[in-house]
Short mmCIF file of C-alpha atoms in Angstrom, two decimals:
data_model
loop_
_atom_site.label_atom_id
_atom_site.label_comp_id
_atom_site.label_asym_id
_atom_site.label_seq_id
_atom_site.Cartn_x
_atom_site.Cartn_y
_atom_site.Cartn_z
CA ARG A 1 13.12 -16.54 -24.50
CA LEU A 2 12.52 -13.38 -26.56
CA SER A 3 13.70 -12.99 -30.14
CA MET A 4 15.44 -9.75 -31.13
CA SER A 5 12.25 -8.35 -32.70
CA ASP A 6 10.14 -9.38 -29.69
CA LEU A 7 12.70 -7.81 -27.36
CA LYS A 8 12.60 -4.51 -29.26
CA GLU A 9 8.80 -4.57 -29.27
CA ARG A 10 8.71 -5.25 -25.53
CA LEU A 11 11.16 -2.42 -24.83
CA GLY A 12 9.13 -0.03 -26.96
CA ALA A 13 5.97 -0.96 -25.08
CA MET A 14 7.77 -0.44 -21.76
CA LEU A 15 8.96 2.99 -22.86
CA MET A 16 5.46 4.03 -23.85
CA GLY A 17 4.03 2.67 -20.62
CA GLY A 18 6.65 4.49 -18.59
CA MET A 19 5.69 7.76 -20.25
CA VAL A 20 1.93 7.27 -20.11
CA THR A 21 1.72 6.04 -16.49
CA PRO A 22 2.64 9.37 -14.82
CA THR A 23 0.32 11.11 -17.30
CA ILE A 24 -2.57 8.99 -16.03
CA ALA A 25 -1.49 9.70 -12.44
CA LEU A 26 -1.50 13.43 -13.21
CA GLY A 27 -5.02 13.19 -14.61
CA LYS A 28 -6.21 11.39 -11.49
CA LYS A 29 -4.58 13.97 -9.20
CA LEU A 30 -6.06 16.96 -11.05
CA GLY A 31 -9.53 15.50 -11.65
CA LEU A 32 -9.13 15.66 -15.42
CA PHE A 33 -10.77 12.30 -16.08
CA ASP A 34 -13.74 13.32 -13.93
CA ALA A 35 -14.02 16.65 -15.76
CA LEU A 36 -13.87 15.00 -19.17
CA GLY A 37 -16.38 12.33 -18.19
CA ALA A 38 -18.80 14.89 -16.77
CA ILE A 39 -19.06 17.17 -19.80
CA ALA A 40 -18.22 15.08 -22.87
CA SER A 41 -19.72 12.10 -24.69
CA GLU A 42 -19.52 10.46 -28.10
CA SER A 43 -22.47 12.52 -29.32
CA SER A 44 -21.17 15.73 -27.71
CA PRO A 45 -17.35 15.71 -27.41
CA ALA A 46 -15.59 18.66 -25.75
CA ASP A 47 -12.59 20.75 -26.71
CA ALA A 48 -9.53 21.29 -24.53
CA LYS A 49 -10.67 24.74 -23.38
CA THR A 50 -14.00 23.45 -22.07
CA ILE A 51 -12.36 20.51 -20.31
CA ALA A 52 -9.70 22.77 -18.77
CA GLU A 53 -12.31 25.20 -17.46
CA LYS A 54 -14.26 22.34 -15.90
CA ALA A 55 -11.13 21.03 -14.15
CA GLY A 56 -9.81 24.46 -13.15
CA CYS A 57 -6.62 24.02 -15.17
CA LYS A 58 -4.76 25.85 -17.96
CA GLU A 59 -5.97 25.03 -21.46
CA ARG A 60 -2.52 24.60 -23.00
CA TYR A 61 -1.40 22.03 -20.43
CA VAL A 62 -4.68 20.15 -20.64
CA ARG A 63 -4.44 19.99 -24.44
CA GLU A 64 -1.04 18.30 -24.13
CA TRP A 65 -2.39 15.87 -21.54
CA LEU A 66 -5.28 15.02 -23.85
CA ALA A 67 -2.84 14.50 -26.71
CA VAL A 68 -0.80 11.95 -24.73
CA LEU A 69 -3.77 9.82 -23.72
CA SER A 70 -5.56 10.13 -27.04
CA CYS A 71 -2.49 8.87 -28.88
CA ALA A 72 -2.15 6.09 -26.28
CA GLY A 73 -5.75 5.03 -26.98
CA PHE A 74 -7.34 5.83 -23.61
CA ILE A 75 -9.21 8.99 -24.66
CA GLU A 76 -11.21 9.31 -27.90
CA VAL A 77 -10.37 12.22 -30.24
CA THR A 78 -12.21 13.60 -33.29
CA PRO A 79 -10.61 15.09 -36.42
CA GLY A 80 -11.61 18.49 -35.07
CA GLU A 81 -9.67 17.85 -31.82
CA LYS A 82 -12.60 17.29 -29.50
CA PHE A 83 -12.46 14.60 -26.84
CA TRP A 84 -14.60 12.09 -24.96
CA LEU A 85 -14.38 8.90 -22.89
CA THR A 86 -16.12 5.63 -23.63
CA GLU A 87 -18.40 4.34 -20.87
CA GLU A 88 -15.83 1.65 -20.14
CA ALA A 89 -13.07 4.25 -19.77
CA LYS A 90 -15.25 6.43 -17.54
CA HIS A 91 -15.74 3.47 -15.23
CA GLU A 92 -12.09 2.45 -15.11
CA PHE A 93 -10.68 5.95 -14.57
CA SER A 94 -13.13 7.03 -11.86
CA GLY A 95 -12.66 6.51 -8.14
CA MET A 96 -10.99 3.22 -7.21
CA ASN A 97 -12.80 1.06 -9.77
CA ASN A 98 -9.45 -0.01 -11.20
CA LEU A 99 -6.71 -0.65 -8.64
CA SER A 100 -4.01 -0.54 -11.33
CA VAL A 101 -5.11 2.95 -12.38
CA ALA A 102 -5.26 4.21 -8.80
CA THR A 103 -1.82 2.87 -7.91
CA MET A 104 -0.19 4.56 -10.91
CA ALA A 105 0.21 7.52 -8.56
CA PHE A 106 2.98 5.52 -6.85
CA LEU A 107 5.33 6.04 -9.80
CA PRO A 108 5.86 9.81 -9.53
CA ALA A 109 6.00 9.41 -5.74
CA VAL A 110 8.84 6.87 -5.72
CA VAL A 111 11.03 8.10 -8.57
CA LYS A 112 11.75 11.32 -6.66
CA THR A 113 14.51 9.43 -4.84
CA PHE A 114 16.01 8.01 -8.06
CA ASN A 115 19.51 9.45 -7.52
CA GLU A 116 19.61 8.61 -3.82
CA LEU A 117 18.53 5.04 -4.59
CA ALA A 118 21.29 4.76 -7.19
CA ASP A 119 23.78 5.72 -4.47
CA ALA A 120 22.35 3.05 -2.15
CA PHE A 121 22.97 0.42 -4.86
CA LYS A 122 26.72 1.13 -4.82
CA LYS A 123 29.03 -0.90 -2.59
CA GLU A 124 30.32 2.19 -0.84
CA GLY A 125 26.99 4.02 -0.97
CA ARG A 126 24.46 4.70 1.75
CA TYR A 127 22.66 1.80 3.44
CA GLY A 128 19.21 2.88 2.32
CA LEU A 129 16.71 5.74 2.45
CA GLU A 130 14.79 7.53 5.19
CA TYR A 131 11.05 7.24 5.71
CA SER A 132 10.93 11.05 5.65
CA GLN A 133 11.94 11.03 1.97
CA PHE A 134 8.62 9.39 0.97
CA SER A 135 5.89 11.76 2.19
CA ASP A 136 4.13 11.72 -1.21
CA PHE A 137 4.33 7.93 -1.32
CA TYR A 138 2.61 7.62 2.04
CA SER A 139 -0.13 10.05 0.98
CA VAL A 140 -0.87 7.85 -2.04
CA MET A 141 -0.67 4.71 0.10
CA ASP A 142 -3.17 6.17 2.56
CA ILE A 143 -5.68 6.88 -0.21
CA VAL A 144 -5.31 3.46 -1.85
CA THR A 145 -5.45 1.56 1.45
CA GLN A 146 -8.38 3.47 2.88
CA THR A 147 -10.44 3.10 -0.27
CA MET A 148 -9.86 -0.67 -0.45
CA HIS A 149 -10.26 -1.28 3.27
CA ASP A 150 -13.33 0.92 3.75
CA ALA A 151 -15.28 -1.54 1.66
CA HIS A 152 -14.03 -4.74 3.30
CA LEU A 153 -12.34 -4.28 6.68
CA LEU A 154 -15.48 -4.49 8.81
CA SER A 155 -17.77 -6.43 6.50
CA ASN A 156 -15.29 -9.11 5.36
CA TYR A 157 -11.86 -9.07 7.01
CA PHE A 158 -12.65 -9.15 10.72
CA PRO A 159 -15.46 -11.74 10.28
CA GLN A 160 -13.19 -13.96 8.15
CA ILE A 161 -10.41 -14.00 10.73
CA GLY A 162 -12.93 -14.78 13.48
CA MET A 163 -12.56 -11.49 15.37
CA GLN A 164 -15.84 -9.65 14.70
CA ASP A 165 -17.79 -11.00 17.69
CA LYS A 166 -14.79 -10.72 20.01
CA LEU A 167 -14.19 -7.11 19.02
CA GLU A 168 -17.86 -6.30 19.52
CA GLY A 169 -17.62 -7.78 23.04
CA GLY A 170 -14.59 -5.66 23.94
CA MET A 171 -10.85 -6.37 23.78
CA LYS A 172 -7.54 -4.61 24.27
CA VAL A 173 -6.18 -4.02 20.77
CA LEU A 174 -2.87 -2.77 19.36
CA ASP A 175 -2.21 -1.71 15.76
CA VAL A 176 1.54 -1.75 15.08
CA GLY A 177 2.86 0.60 12.40
CA CYS A 178 -0.39 2.54 12.58
CA GLY A 179 0.75 5.46 10.39
CA SER A 180 -1.85 8.22 10.34
CA GLY A 181 -4.18 6.01 12.35
CA TYR A 182 -6.74 4.84 9.81
CA HIS A 183 -7.13 1.22 10.99
CA ALA A 184 -6.98 2.07 14.71
CA LEU A 185 -9.61 4.79 14.26
CA LYS A 186 -11.78 2.41 12.28
CA MET A 187 -11.62 -0.21 15.03
CA ALA A 188 -12.17 2.28 17.85
CA SER A 189 -15.24 3.70 16.11
CA ALA A 190 -16.78 0.36 15.08
CA PHE A 191 -16.06 -1.39 18.40
CA PRO A 192 -16.61 1.13 21.24
CA LYS A 193 -16.19 -1.52 23.95
CA CYS A 194 -12.56 -2.05 22.86
CA GLU A 195 -9.52 -0.27 24.27
CA VAL A 196 -7.51 0.49 21.14
CA HIS A 197 -3.87 1.58 20.85
CA GLY A 198 -1.86 2.56 17.78
CA ALA A 199 1.95 2.69 17.65
CA ASP A 200 4.33 4.04 15.02
CA ILE A 201 7.99 5.07 15.03
CA SER A 202 7.25 8.25 13.06
CA GLU A 203 6.53 11.30 15.22
CA LYS A 204 5.00 12.97 12.16
CA ALA A 205 2.65 10.04 11.56
CA ILE A 206 1.58 10.00 15.22
CA GLY A 207 0.98 13.76 15.02
CA MET A 208 -1.33 13.18 12.04
CA ALA A 209 -3.01 10.29 13.86
CA ASN A 210 -3.71 12.48 16.90
CA GLU A 211 -5.15 15.20 14.65
CA ASN A 212 -7.46 12.62 13.09
CA LEU A 213 -8.34 11.33 16.55
CA GLU A 214 -9.23 14.82 17.75
CA ALA A 215 -11.40 15.36 14.68
CA GLN A 216 -13.29 12.09 15.24
CA GLY A 217 -13.48 12.37 19.01
CA GLN A 218 -12.92 8.69 19.88
CA LYS A 219 -12.38 8.22 23.63
CA ASN A 220 -11.24 4.60 23.52
CA LEU A 221 -8.09 5.14 21.44
CA THR A 222 -4.54 6.25 22.27
CA PHE A 223 -1.61 6.73 19.89
CA HIS A 224 2.04 6.18 20.86
CA ALA A 225 5.34 7.08 19.19
CA GLU A 226 7.22 3.80 19.63
CA ASP A 227 9.81 1.70 17.82
CA ALA A 228 8.17 -1.59 16.79
CA GLY A 229 11.42 -3.40 17.56
CA LYS A 230 11.55 -2.12 21.15
CA MET A 231 8.12 -1.57 22.60
CA PRO A 232 7.40 -0.60 26.25
CA ALA A 233 8.31 -3.30 28.76
CA ALA A 234 5.02 -2.70 30.57
CA TRP A 235 3.11 -4.00 27.54
CA THR A 236 4.17 -7.62 28.08
CA ASN A 237 1.15 -9.99 27.86
CA SER A 238 -1.15 -6.96 27.57
CA PHE A 239 -3.12 -7.26 24.32
CA ASP A 240 -5.88 -9.63 23.26
CA PHE A 241 -5.53 -8.74 19.58
CA ILE A 242 -2.59 -7.21 17.68
CA THR A 243 -2.72 -6.15 14.05
CA ILE A 244 -0.20 -4.95 11.50
CA PHE A 245 -1.30 -3.80 8.05
CA ASP A 246 1.31 -3.85 5.24
CA ALA A 247 3.96 -2.53 7.61
CA CYS A 248 6.13 -5.44 8.73
CA HIS A 249 8.19 -5.79 5.55
CA ASP A 250 9.18 -2.09 5.78
CA GLN A 251 10.85 -2.67 9.15
CA MET A 252 14.64 -2.76 9.15
CA ARG A 253 14.37 -5.54 11.73
CA PRO A 254 11.01 -7.28 11.18
CA ASP A 255 12.29 -10.12 13.35
CA LEU A 256 12.54 -7.81 16.36
CA CYS A 257 9.09 -6.42 15.57
CA LEU A 258 7.55 -9.90 15.54
CA ASN A 259 9.43 -10.84 18.73
CA GLU A 260 7.89 -7.83 20.44
CA ILE A 261 4.43 -8.63 19.12
CA TYR A 262 4.67 -12.15 20.56
CA ARG A 263 5.82 -10.71 23.90
CA MET A 264 2.98 -8.17 24.08
CA LEU A 265 0.26 -10.65 23.09
CA LYS A 266 -1.67 -12.30 25.92
CA PRO A 267 -1.57 -16.10 26.07
CA GLY A 268 -4.45 -17.22 23.87
CA GLY A 269 -4.38 -13.90 22.03
CA THR A 270 -4.50 -13.37 18.24
CA PHE A 271 -2.07 -11.63 15.90
CA ALA A 272 -3.18 -10.80 12.34
CA MET A 273 -0.58 -9.64 9.84
CA LEU A 274 -1.67 -8.37 6.42
CA GLU A 275 1.19 -8.44 3.91
CA ILE A 276 1.92 -8.38 0.18
CA ARG A 277 1.43 -11.73 -1.58
CA GLY A 278 4.80 -13.28 -2.27
CA CYS A 279 6.32 -16.73 -2.52
CA SER A 280 9.87 -15.99 -1.29
CA ASN A 281 11.09 -17.05 -4.75
CA ILE A 282 11.29 -14.88 -7.88
CA HIS A 283 10.54 -17.74 -10.29
CA ALA A 284 7.47 -18.73 -8.25
CA ASP A 285 6.29 -15.10 -8.07
CA LYS A 286 6.57 -14.77 -11.84
CA ALA A 287 4.60 -17.99 -12.33
CA LYS A 288 1.91 -16.92 -9.85
CA HIS A 289 1.42 -13.25 -10.78
CA GLY A 290 2.72 -13.11 -14.35
CA PRO A 291 4.20 -9.81 -15.58
CA PHE A 292 2.32 -7.96 -12.81
CA ALA A 293 4.86 -9.35 -10.33
CA SER A 294 7.29 -6.79 -11.73
CA THR A 295 5.05 -4.03 -10.31
CA PHE A 296 5.37 -5.43 -6.79
CA TYR A 297 9.11 -5.71 -7.13
CA THR A 298 9.40 -2.19 -8.59
CA VAL A 299 7.60 -0.57 -5.65
CA SER A 300 9.74 -2.69 -3.33
CA MET A 301 12.98 -1.65 -5.06
CA PHE A 302 12.16 2.06 -4.98
CA HIS A 303 10.63 2.20 -1.48
CA CYS A 304 10.26 -0.90 0.70
CA LEU A 305 13.76 -2.30 0.30
CA PRO A 306 15.68 0.97 0.82
CA VAL A 307 13.67 2.02 3.91
CA GLY A 308 14.08 -1.49 5.30
CA SER A 309 17.84 -1.51 4.66
CA ASN A 310 18.85 1.76 6.24
CA ARG A 311 21.18 0.55 8.99
CA PRO A 312 24.06 -1.94 9.22
CA ASP A 313 22.08 -4.72 10.95
CA ALA A 314 18.99 -4.45 8.71
CA LEU A 315 17.51 -7.67 7.29
CA CYS A 316 16.76 -5.93 3.95
CA MET A 317 13.57 -7.90 3.27
CA GLY A 318 11.58 -5.78 0.81
CA ALA A 319 7.87 -6.06 0.02
CA MET A 320 8.23 -9.46 -1.65
CA TRP A 321 9.87 -11.20 1.32
CA GLY A 322 7.14 -13.76 0.83
CA GLU A 323 5.33 -16.51 2.66
CA GLU A 324 8.27 -18.78 3.46
CA ARG A 325 10.42 -16.04 5.00
CA ALA A 326 7.47 -14.57 6.90
CA LYS A 327 6.47 -17.93 8.38
CA LYS A 328 10.06 -18.58 9.41
CA LEU A 329 10.26 -15.26 11.29
CA LEU A 330 6.89 -15.92 12.94
CA GLU A 331 8.11 -19.30 14.16
CA ASN A 332 11.36 -17.77 15.41
CA ALA A 333 9.33 -15.18 17.32
CA GLY A 334 7.55 -17.96 19.22
CA PHE A 335 4.41 -18.75 17.21
CA LYS A 336 4.11 -22.50 16.77
CA LYS A 337 3.79 -23.72 13.19
CA GLU A 338 0.40 -25.31 13.83
CA ASN A 339 -0.89 -22.00 15.21
CA VAL A 340 -0.14 -19.99 12.07
CA GLN A 341 -2.87 -19.94 9.41
CA VAL A 342 -2.17 -18.40 5.99
CA PHE A 343 -4.77 -17.36 3.42
CA GLU A 344 -5.27 -14.95 0.52
CA PRO A 345 -8.52 -12.94 0.77
CA GLU A 346 -10.18 -12.39 -2.61
CA TYR A 347 -11.33 -8.90 -1.59
CA PHE A 348 -7.70 -7.80 -0.98
CA PRO A 349 -6.23 -9.04 -4.29
CA ILE A 350 -2.60 -8.15 -3.58
CA ASN A 351 -2.50 -9.29 0.05
CA ILE A 352 -1.85 -12.39 2.12
CA VAL A 353 -2.93 -12.81 5.75
CA TYR A 354 -0.98 -14.53 8.51
CA LEU A 355 -3.35 -15.34 11.40
CA CYS A 356 -1.42 -16.40 14.50
CA LYS A 357 -2.43 -17.67 17.93
CA LYS A 358 -0.21 -17.49 21.01
#
């Protein structure tokens, strides 16, 4: 329980963090950290004009950006208003070395729907929000996911779930909620003996996926615009391996999605669902993740919950639906309890995997 002084201190820290976070996201988007790191050092700091020229930005705006992060303690500043990054800061603010820094780009992407979300909160307000309202969010999600998964999908994930050798031998594979096609393209390229399919309800996403497919030239991959809760009847008992990556909790009816996955999976087939780590209990999530749990719930509140609540019969799960709810829906879909394995891969620090056999 916080005292009055502790409460005020916590609120002040939250206010500062809320202001600084989009400033960091802006620097990542514009390449300002990279520019600063490339031309400045403790022995040779740079002024705002030099940094701005390196980044291709206006000096006056860059000076203000430097002021924010210098005062926040992330960028070093001299009495003569020259700037530099410590080696530690260079490392943390470059590429995807720090997942927390990279995902700060989610904040400006999700707060765009602030007023619409407020309406959805009201008893007589809208049910939720449309996927089409989050184009910036999905662009950020693509970057974050691809960077994390490029390093581990083939080298760690598929071997750990026991699918590497089977994929190399050739299987019929379906990626549900494929988005712009990253995972399906990755599998089709790495495992040319496989027949790979990707399905997503978004026509725009499938259009992007087909553009990516054309650019890469894979011949063993087909994309389909399909509702995960009502897939083609002809796909019954068709697939050896079905995947879904961080997409089930966003469904308005994840139960129908999982029912369809069970129907489409061949007897003896494997379903692998990558999801956000959650316990299905707020108190347990707080104990497990500490204050960082609030980040998961914030992204869920601004995006995952409203897009998964946008019709009268929606289950309204949100990103933190958690292990207990997920296992219950898997069992209801037909997967026997003893055939569902759950584990948390260390290389995907925010994810949990549900590995299911039919």
